[in-house]
Coordinates of C-alpha atoms and ligand atoms in Angstrom, one line a residue:
X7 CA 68.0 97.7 74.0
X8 CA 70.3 94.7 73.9
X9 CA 69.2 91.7 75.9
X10 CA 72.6 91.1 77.3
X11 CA 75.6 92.4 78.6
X12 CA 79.0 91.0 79.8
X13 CA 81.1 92.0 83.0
X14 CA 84.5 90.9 82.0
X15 CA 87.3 90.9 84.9
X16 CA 90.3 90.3 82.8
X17 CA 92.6 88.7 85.7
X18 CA 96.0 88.2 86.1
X19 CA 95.2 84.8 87.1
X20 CA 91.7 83.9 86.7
X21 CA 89.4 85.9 84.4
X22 CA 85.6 86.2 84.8
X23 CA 82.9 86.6 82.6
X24 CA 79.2 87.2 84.0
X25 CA 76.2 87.6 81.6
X26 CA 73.7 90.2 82.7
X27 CA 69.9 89.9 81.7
X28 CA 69.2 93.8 80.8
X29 CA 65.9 92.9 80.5
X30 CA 65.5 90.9 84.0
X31 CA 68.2 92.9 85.2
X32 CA 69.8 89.4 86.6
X33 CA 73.1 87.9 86.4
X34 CA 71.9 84.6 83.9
X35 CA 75.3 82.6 84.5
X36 CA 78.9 83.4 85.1
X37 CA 81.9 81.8 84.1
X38 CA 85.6 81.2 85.0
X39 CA 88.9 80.2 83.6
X40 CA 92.1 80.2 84.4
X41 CA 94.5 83.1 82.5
X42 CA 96.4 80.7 80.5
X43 CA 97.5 79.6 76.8
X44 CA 98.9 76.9 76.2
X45 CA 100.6 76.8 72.6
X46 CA 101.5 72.6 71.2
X47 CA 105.1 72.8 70.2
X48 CA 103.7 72.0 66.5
X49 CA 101.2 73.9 64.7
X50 CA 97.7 72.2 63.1
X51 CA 98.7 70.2 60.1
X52 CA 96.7 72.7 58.0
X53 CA 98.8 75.3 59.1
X54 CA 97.0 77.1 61.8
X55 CA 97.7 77.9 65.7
X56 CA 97.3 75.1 67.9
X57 CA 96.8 75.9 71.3
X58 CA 94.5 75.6 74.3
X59 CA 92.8 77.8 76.8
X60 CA 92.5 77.6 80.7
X61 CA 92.1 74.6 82.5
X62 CA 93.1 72.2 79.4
X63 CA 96.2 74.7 79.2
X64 CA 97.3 73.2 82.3
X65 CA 96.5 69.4 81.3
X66 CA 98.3 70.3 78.0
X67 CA 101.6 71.7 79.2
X68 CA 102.2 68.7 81.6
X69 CA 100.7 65.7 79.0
X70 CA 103.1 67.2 76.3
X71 CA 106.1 66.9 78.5
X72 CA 106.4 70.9 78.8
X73 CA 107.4 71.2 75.5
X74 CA 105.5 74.1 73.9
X75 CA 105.3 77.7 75.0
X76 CA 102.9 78.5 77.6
X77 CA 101.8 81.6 78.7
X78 CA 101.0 82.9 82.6
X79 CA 100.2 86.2 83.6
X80 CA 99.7 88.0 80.7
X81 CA 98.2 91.0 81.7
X82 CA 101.1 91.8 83.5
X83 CA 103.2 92.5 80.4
X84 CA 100.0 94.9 78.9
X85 CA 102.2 98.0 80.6
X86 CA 105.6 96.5 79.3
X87 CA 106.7 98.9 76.4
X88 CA 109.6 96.8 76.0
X89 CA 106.8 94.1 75.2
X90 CA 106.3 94.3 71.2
X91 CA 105.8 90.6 70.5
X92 CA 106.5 87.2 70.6
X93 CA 106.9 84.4 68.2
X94 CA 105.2 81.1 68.9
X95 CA 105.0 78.7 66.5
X96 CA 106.5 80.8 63.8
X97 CA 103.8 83.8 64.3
X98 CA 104.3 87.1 66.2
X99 CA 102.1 87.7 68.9
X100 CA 101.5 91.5 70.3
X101 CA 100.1 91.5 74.2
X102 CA 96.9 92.6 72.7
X103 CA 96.6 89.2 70.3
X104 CA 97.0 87.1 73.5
X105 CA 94.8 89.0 75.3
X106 CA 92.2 88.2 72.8
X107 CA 92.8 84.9 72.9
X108 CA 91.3 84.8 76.7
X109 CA 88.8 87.2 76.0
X110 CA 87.4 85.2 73.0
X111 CA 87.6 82.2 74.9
X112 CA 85.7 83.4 77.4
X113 CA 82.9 85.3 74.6
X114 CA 82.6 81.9 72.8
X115 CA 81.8 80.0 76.0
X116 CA 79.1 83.2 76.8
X117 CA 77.7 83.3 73.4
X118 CA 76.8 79.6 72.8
X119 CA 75.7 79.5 76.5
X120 CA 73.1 83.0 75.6
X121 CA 72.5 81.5 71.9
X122 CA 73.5 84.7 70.7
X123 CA 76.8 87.2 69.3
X124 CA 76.8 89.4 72.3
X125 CA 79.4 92.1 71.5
X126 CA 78.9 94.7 74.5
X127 CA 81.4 94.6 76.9
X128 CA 82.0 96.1 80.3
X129 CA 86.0 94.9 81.3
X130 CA 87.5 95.6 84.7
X131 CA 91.1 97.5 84.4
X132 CA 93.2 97.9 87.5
X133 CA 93.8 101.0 89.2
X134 CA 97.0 101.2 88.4
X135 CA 98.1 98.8 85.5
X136 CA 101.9 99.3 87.1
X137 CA 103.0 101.6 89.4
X138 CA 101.5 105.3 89.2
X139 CA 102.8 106.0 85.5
X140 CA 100.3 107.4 83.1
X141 CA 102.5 106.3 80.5
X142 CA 102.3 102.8 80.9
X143 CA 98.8 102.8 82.0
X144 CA 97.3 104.1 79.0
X145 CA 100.0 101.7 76.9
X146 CA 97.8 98.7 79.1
X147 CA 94.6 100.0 78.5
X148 CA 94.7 100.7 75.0
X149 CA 96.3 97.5 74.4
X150 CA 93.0 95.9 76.3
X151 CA 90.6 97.7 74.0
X152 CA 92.6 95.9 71.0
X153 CA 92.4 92.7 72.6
X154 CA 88.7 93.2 73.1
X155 CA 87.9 94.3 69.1
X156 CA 89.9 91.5 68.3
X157 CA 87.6 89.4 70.5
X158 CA 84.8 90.5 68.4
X159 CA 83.2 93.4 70.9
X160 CA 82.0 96.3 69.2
X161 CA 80.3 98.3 72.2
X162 CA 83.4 98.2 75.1
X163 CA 83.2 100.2 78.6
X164 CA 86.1 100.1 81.3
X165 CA 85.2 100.0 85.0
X166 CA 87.8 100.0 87.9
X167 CA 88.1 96.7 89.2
X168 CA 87.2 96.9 92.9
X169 CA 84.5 99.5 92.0
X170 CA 83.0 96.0 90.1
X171 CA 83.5 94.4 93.7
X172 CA 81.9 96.4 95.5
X173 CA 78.5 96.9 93.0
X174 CA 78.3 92.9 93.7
X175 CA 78.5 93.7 97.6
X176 CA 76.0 96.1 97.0
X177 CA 73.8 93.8 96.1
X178 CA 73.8 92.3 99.4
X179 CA 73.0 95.3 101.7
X180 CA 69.6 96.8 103.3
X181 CA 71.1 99.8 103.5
X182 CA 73.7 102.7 102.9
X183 CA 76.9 102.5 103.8
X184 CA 80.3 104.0 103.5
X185 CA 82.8 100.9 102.3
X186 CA 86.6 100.5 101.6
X187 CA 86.6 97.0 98.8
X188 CA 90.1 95.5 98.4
X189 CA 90.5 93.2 95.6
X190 CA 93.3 91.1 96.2
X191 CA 94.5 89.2 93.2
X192 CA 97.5 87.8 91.5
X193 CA 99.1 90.6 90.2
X194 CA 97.6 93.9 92.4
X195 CA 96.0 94.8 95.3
X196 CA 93.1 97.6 94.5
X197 CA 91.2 99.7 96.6
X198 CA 87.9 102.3 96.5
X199 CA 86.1 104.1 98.9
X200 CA 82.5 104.7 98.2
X201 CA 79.3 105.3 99.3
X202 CA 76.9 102.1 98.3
X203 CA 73.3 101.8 98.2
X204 CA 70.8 99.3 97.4
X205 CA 68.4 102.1 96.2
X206 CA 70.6 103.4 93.9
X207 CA 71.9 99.7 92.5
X208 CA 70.5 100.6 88.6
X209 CA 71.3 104.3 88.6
X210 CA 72.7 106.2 85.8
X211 CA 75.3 108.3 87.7
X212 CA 77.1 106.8 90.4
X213 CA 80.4 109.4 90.0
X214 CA 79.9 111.2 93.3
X215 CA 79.4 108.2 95.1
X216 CA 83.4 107.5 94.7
X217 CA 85.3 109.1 97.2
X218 CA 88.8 107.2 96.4
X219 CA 90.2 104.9 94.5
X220 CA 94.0 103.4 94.7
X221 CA 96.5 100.5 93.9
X222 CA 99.7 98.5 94.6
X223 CA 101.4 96.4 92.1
X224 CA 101.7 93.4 94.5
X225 CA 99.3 90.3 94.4
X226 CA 99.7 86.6 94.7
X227 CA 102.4 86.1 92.0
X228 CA 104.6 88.8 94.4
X229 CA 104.0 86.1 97.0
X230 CA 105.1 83.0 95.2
X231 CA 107.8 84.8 94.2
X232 CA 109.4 85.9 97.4
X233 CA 108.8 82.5 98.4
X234 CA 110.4 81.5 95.1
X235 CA 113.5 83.5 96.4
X236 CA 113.6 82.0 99.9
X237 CA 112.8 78.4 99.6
X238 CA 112.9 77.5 96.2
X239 CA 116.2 78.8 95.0
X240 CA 118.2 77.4 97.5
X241 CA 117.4 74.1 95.4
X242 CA 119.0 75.8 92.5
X243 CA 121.9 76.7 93.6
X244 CA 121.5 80.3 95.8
X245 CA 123.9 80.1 98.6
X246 CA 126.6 77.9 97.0
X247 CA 130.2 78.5 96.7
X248 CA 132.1 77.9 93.9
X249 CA 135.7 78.0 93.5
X250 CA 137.0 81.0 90.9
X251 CA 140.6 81.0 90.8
X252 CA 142.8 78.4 92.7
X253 CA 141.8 78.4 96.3
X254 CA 139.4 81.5 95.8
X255 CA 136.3 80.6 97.1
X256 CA 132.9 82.8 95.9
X257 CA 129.3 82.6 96.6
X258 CA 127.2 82.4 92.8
X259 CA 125.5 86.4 92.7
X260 CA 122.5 86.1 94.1
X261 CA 121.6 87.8 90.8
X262 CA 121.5 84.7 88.3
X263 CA 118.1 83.1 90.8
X264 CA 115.5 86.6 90.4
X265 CA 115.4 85.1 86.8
X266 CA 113.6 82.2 88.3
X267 CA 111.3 83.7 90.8
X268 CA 109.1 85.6 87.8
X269 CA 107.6 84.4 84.6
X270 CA 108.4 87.4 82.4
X271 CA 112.1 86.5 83.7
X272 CA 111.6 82.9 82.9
X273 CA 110.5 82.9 79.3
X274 CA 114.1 84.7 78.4
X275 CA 115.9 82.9 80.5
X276 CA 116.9 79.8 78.3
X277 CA 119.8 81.4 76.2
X278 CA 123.1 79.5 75.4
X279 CA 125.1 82.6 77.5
X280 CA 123.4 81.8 80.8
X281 CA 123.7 77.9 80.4
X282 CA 127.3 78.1 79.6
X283 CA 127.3 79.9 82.7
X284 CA 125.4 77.5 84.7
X285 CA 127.8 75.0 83.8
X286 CA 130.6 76.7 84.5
X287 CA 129.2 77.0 88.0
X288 CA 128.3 73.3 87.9
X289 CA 132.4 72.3 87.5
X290 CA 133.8 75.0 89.2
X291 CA 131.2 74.1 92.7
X292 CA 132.3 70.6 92.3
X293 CA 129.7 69.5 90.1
X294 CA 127.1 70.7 92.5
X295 CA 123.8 68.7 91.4
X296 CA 122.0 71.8 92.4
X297 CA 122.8 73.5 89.1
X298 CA 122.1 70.2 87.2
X299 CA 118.6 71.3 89.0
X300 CA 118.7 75.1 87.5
X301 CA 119.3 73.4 84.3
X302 CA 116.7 71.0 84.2
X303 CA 114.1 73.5 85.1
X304 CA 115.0 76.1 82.3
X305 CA 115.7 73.5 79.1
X306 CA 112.8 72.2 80.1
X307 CA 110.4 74.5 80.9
X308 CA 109.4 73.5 84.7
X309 CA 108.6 76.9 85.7
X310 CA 104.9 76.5 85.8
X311 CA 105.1 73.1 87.8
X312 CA 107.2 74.8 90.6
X313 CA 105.0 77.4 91.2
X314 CA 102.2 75.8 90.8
X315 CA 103.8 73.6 94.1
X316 CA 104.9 76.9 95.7
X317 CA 101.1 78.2 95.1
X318 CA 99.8 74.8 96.7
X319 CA 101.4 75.3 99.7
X320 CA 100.2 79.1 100.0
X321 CA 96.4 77.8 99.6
X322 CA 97.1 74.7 101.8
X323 CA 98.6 77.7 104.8
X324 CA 95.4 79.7 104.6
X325 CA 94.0 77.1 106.0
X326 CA 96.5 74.9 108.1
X327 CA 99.4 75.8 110.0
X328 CA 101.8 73.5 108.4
X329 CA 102.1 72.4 104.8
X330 CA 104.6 70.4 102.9
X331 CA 106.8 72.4 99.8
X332 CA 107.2 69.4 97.6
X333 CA 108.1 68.7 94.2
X334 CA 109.5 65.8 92.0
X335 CA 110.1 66.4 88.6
X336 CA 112.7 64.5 86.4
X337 CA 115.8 64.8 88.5
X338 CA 114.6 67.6 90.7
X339 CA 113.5 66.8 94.1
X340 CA 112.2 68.7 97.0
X341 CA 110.1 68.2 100.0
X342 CA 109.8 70.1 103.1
X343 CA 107.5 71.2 105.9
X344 CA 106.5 75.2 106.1
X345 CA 105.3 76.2 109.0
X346 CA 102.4 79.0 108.7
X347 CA 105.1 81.3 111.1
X348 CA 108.0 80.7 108.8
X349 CA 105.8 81.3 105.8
X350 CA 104.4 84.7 106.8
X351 CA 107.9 85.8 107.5
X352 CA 108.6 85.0 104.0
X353 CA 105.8 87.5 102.6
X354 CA 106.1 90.0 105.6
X355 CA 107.8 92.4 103.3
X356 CA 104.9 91.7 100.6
X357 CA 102.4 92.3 103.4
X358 CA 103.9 95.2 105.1
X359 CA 104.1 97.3 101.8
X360 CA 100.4 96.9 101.2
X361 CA 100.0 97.6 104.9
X362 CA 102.2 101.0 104.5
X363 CA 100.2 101.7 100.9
X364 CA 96.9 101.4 102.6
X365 CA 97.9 104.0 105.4
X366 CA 99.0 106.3 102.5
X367 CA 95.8 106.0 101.1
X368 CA 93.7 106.7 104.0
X369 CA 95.6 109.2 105.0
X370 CA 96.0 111.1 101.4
X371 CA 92.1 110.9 101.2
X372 CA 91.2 111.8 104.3
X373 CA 89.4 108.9 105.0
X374 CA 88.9 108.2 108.8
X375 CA 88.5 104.5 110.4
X376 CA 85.6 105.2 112.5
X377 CA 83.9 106.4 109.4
X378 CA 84.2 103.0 107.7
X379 CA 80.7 101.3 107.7
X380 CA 82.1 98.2 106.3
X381 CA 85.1 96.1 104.6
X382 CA 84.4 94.2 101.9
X383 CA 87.9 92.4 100.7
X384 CA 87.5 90.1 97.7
X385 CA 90.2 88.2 95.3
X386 CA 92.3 85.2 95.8
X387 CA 95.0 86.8 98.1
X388 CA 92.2 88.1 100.7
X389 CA 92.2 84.1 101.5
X390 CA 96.1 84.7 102.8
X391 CA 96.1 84.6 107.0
X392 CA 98.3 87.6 107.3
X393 CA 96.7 89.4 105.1
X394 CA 92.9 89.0 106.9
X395 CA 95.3 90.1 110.3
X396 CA 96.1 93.2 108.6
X397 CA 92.8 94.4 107.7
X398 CA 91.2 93.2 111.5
X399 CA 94.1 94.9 113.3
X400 CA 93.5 98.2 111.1
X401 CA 90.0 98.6 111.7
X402 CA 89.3 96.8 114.6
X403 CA 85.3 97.9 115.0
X404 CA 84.6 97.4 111.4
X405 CA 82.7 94.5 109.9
X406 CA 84.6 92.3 107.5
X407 CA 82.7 91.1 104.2
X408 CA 83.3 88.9 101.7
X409 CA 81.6 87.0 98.7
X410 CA 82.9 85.1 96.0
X411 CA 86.4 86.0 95.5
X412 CA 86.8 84.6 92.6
X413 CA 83.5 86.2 90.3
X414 CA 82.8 89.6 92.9
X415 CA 84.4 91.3 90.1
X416 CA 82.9 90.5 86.8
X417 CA 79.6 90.2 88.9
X418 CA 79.7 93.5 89.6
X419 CA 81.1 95.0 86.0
X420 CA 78.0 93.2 84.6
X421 CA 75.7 95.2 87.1
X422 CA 77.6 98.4 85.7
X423 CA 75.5 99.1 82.4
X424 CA 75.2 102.9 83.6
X425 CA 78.0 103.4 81.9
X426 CA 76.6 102.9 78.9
X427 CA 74.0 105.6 79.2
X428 CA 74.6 109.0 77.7
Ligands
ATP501 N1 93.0 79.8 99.2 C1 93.9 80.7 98.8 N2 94.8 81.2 99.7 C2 95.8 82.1 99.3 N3 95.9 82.6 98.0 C3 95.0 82.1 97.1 C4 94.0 81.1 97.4 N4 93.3 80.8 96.3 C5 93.8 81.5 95.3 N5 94.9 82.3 95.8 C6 95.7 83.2 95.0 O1 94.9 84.3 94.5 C7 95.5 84.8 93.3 C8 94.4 84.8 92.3 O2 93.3 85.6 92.7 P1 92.3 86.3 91.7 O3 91.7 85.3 90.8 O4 91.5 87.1 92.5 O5 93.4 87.1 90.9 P2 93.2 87.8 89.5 O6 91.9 88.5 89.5 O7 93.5 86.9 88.4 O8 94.4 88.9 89.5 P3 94.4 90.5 89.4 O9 93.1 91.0 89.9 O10 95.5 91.0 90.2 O11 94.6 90.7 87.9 C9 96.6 83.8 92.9 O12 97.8 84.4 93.3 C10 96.3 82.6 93.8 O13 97.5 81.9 94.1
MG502 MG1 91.2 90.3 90.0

C-alpha cells in the first residue's frame, strides 16, 4: 500500500489539497491556494513560461502594472466547448494545460512537504460541471483527468464535492445521522443527502448511504457579478444617454456592460470594434468621463482589481451591516456606502434561485424536513447573511453545522480512499 494519498478540491476560487496518512489513517497537513495564474507579459529569457501561482499571482498582476494575462476562474471554462485554447505568451494553452498548472502547484508544494512523488489522487468534481448537460459534463471531467496526468498523477479517483464535505463532517459526529451538506463556493452551489456514520468512516462501500445528490451553477462569482451589474456599471457608463442623430436622445444597450460583469466576458472584451464603439459613445454623450472609465478598465486589464473591491465588500457584509464599495485606480474612482439591506436586494435573485433549486430537490427526492438530522453547509458563500437565513427559515428545527469552509472539501476527498478498493 501507498503511504499517502491526496484529496484535491479543484475550486473555482480556492483549491485544496490535503495529504492523508494511509498508514495512520490521519490528515498529515493540508494546503490552500488561491485558483490563479498569473502569466509576466514577457517570457524567461531562456525561452520558457513565466508565470506565477496563487497568492504571488495576485502580488504579480498588480506589481507589474496589470500588464500580463491573468487567469481567474478556470474551472469554469472546463465545460466550455467553445473553449479550445488560448495563446499566452506565444503558446496555446487547452483548459486542461491550465488546469495542470494549479494542480502541479499544489503536488509540488505536497510532495516536498511528504519528501516524496505521491501520484494518487482523489479530485472533487461538481455535481453538475454546468447546468444538467451530460454533454458538457463529461467535456469538464475528462478535461480534469488530463489536467491531472499532466500534473504527474498516475492513480486518479473522482468524488462529488459535497459528498467530500460531508466525510469531513463525519468525522465530527458520535453518531448516525441523516444530513443534507451544501457546499457553497464560487462558481456552484452542491448538495447531497446521505446517511453518515462514524462507524462506517473507513468502509469500503459507502454507495447506499447516498440518497441524493444535486447542483446549481450559481456561487460567489454569480454574486459579484450581479453586483457588478448594479453598482459597478453605473461607473461605466450603464444608464447614460447619448445623443444618436441630431436631437435624438438614446440610452447606451444595456448589452455592451454584461461584458464587464464576468471574466470569460472580460478576456475578449478588448477588441478595436468595441473601443471604437466606446468612443463613439464617449463624443456622442458629451465626452462622458464614464466611458473614459470603461476604457481604462479594458486596455488595461482592471478587471481583477474591481472585483476583487466588489468581493471585499461582500466579506466585509457578512459581517457588518454597512460597508464601503471603493476603488481608485488610475483615473477611475469610486466610493460608496452599501448597506447590508440594499446589498441583499442585489443578490435576491441569486439567492432565490438556489432557494427554488433546493425545494426542487427536496421535493424530487422525496426527502422530508423533519427527517433531516442535521445541516452541514460549507464553502465560502455559506459565510453570506442571506444565504444562512435561507437555510434557518427552511428547516427551522434542524441543527446548522459547519467546519472549515475553505478545506471541508479536500479534507474529506482525502478520507475517500474506498474508492480505490476493488
Ligand atoms: N466571508 C465571506 N463572505 C461571503 N463570501 C465569501 C467569504 N469568504 C469567501 N467568500 C466567497 O466564497 C467564494 C469562494 O469559496 P470557496 O473557496 O468555497 O469556492 P471554490 O471551492 O473555489 O468554488 P467551487 O466549489 O464553486 O468551485 C468566493 O466567491 C468568495 O468571494
Ligand atoms: Mg468548492
Amino acid at each position: 500500500m501507498d503511504k499517502f494519498l491526496y484529496g484535491i478540491d479543484f475550486g473555482t476560487t480556492n483549491s485544496a489539497l490535503a495529504i492523508y496518512n494511509e498508514e495512520s489513517r490521519e490528515i498529515a497537513h493540508t494546503i490552500i491556494i488561491p485558483s490563479l495564474i498569473y502569466f509576466y507579459e514577457q517570457r524567461n529569457s531562456d525561452g520558457t513560461p513565466n508565470f506565477v501561482v496563487g497568492e504571488e499571482a495576485i502580488s504579480a498582476y498588480l506589481n507589474e502594472g496589470m500588464k500580463g494575462r491573468f487567469i481567474k476562474s478556470v474551472k469554469q471554462v472546463l465545460s466550455r466547448s467553445s473553449f479550445t485554447e488560448t495563446r499566452i505568451q506565444n503558446k496555446r494553452y487547452t483548459a486542461a494545460d491550465l488546469v495542470a498548472i494549479i494542480l502541479k502547484e499544489l503536488k509540488g508544494r505536497a510532495d516536498s512537504l511528504i519528501g516524496e512523488n505521491c501520484q494518487k489522487a482523489i479530485i472533487g468534481r461538481p455535481v453538475f460541471f454546468d447546468d444538467d448537460n451530460v454533454q458538457k459534463d463529461t467535456l469538464a471531467q475528462t478535461r480534469l483527468s488530463k489536467a491531472a496526468e499532466l500534473a504527474g498523477f498516475n492513480e486518479v479517483r473522482f468524488q462529488f464535492e459535497p459528498i467530500g464535505a460531508a466525510f469531513a463532517y463525519e468525522r465530527t459526529l458520535s453518531k448516525k445521522e441523516n444530513v443534507l451538506v451544501a457546499d457553497l463556493g464560487g462558481g456552484t452551489t452542491d448538495f447531497t443527502y446521505l446517511v453518515l456514520n462514524p462507524e462506517k468512516a473507513n468502509s469500503k462501500n459507502r454507495k447506499s448511504d447516498m440518497m441524493a445528490t444535486g447542483g446549481i451553477y450559481i456561487g460567489g462569482d454569480s454574486l459579484d457579478a450581479a453586483f457588478m451589474w448594479e453598482r459597478g456599471t453605473p461607473y461605466f457608463g450603464k444608464h447614460t444617454q447619448y445623443e444618436a442623430t441630431s436631437g435624438k436622445r438614446l440610452t447606451v444597450p444595456k448589452s455592451l456592460f454584461a461584458n464587464i460583469c464576468s471574466w470569460e466576458q472580460m478576456n475578449f472584451f478588448n477588441g478595436p470594434r468595441i473601443k471604437k464603439d466606446i468612443e463613439d459613445y464617449y463624443y456622442f454623450s458629451g465626452k462622458n468621463r464614464k466611458f473614459k472609465n470603461l476604457l481604462t478598465l479594458i486596455e488595461n486589464n482592471l478587471g481583477y482589481s474591481v472585483f476583487r473591491s466588489i468581493e471585499n465588500t461582500k466579506i466585509t457584509l457578512s459581517g457588518a451591516n454597512m460597508a464601503r464599495f471603493s476603488y481608485q485606480e488610475m483615473d477611475i474612482e469610486i466610493d460608496e456606502e452599501i448597506s447590508l439591506p440594499d446589498y441583499e436586494q442585489i443578490i435576491a435573485k441569486d439567492v432565490n434561485r438556489i432557494a427554488n433549486y433546493l425545494d426542487q430537490f427536496l421535493l424530487q427526492h422525496h426527502i422530508e424536513p423533519t427527517n433531516i438530522d442535521s445541516l452541514f453547509l460549507t464553502g465560502g458563500t455559506s459565510l453570506v447573511g442571506s444565504i444562512q437565513k435561507l437555510f434557518k427559515e427552511r428547516f427551522p428545527h434542524v441543527n446548522l453545522n459547519s467546519g472549515d469552509n475553505f478545506k471541508s472539501v479536500a479534507t474529506g476527498l482525502a478520507y475517500s480512499g474506498y474508492l480505490f478498493e476493488k
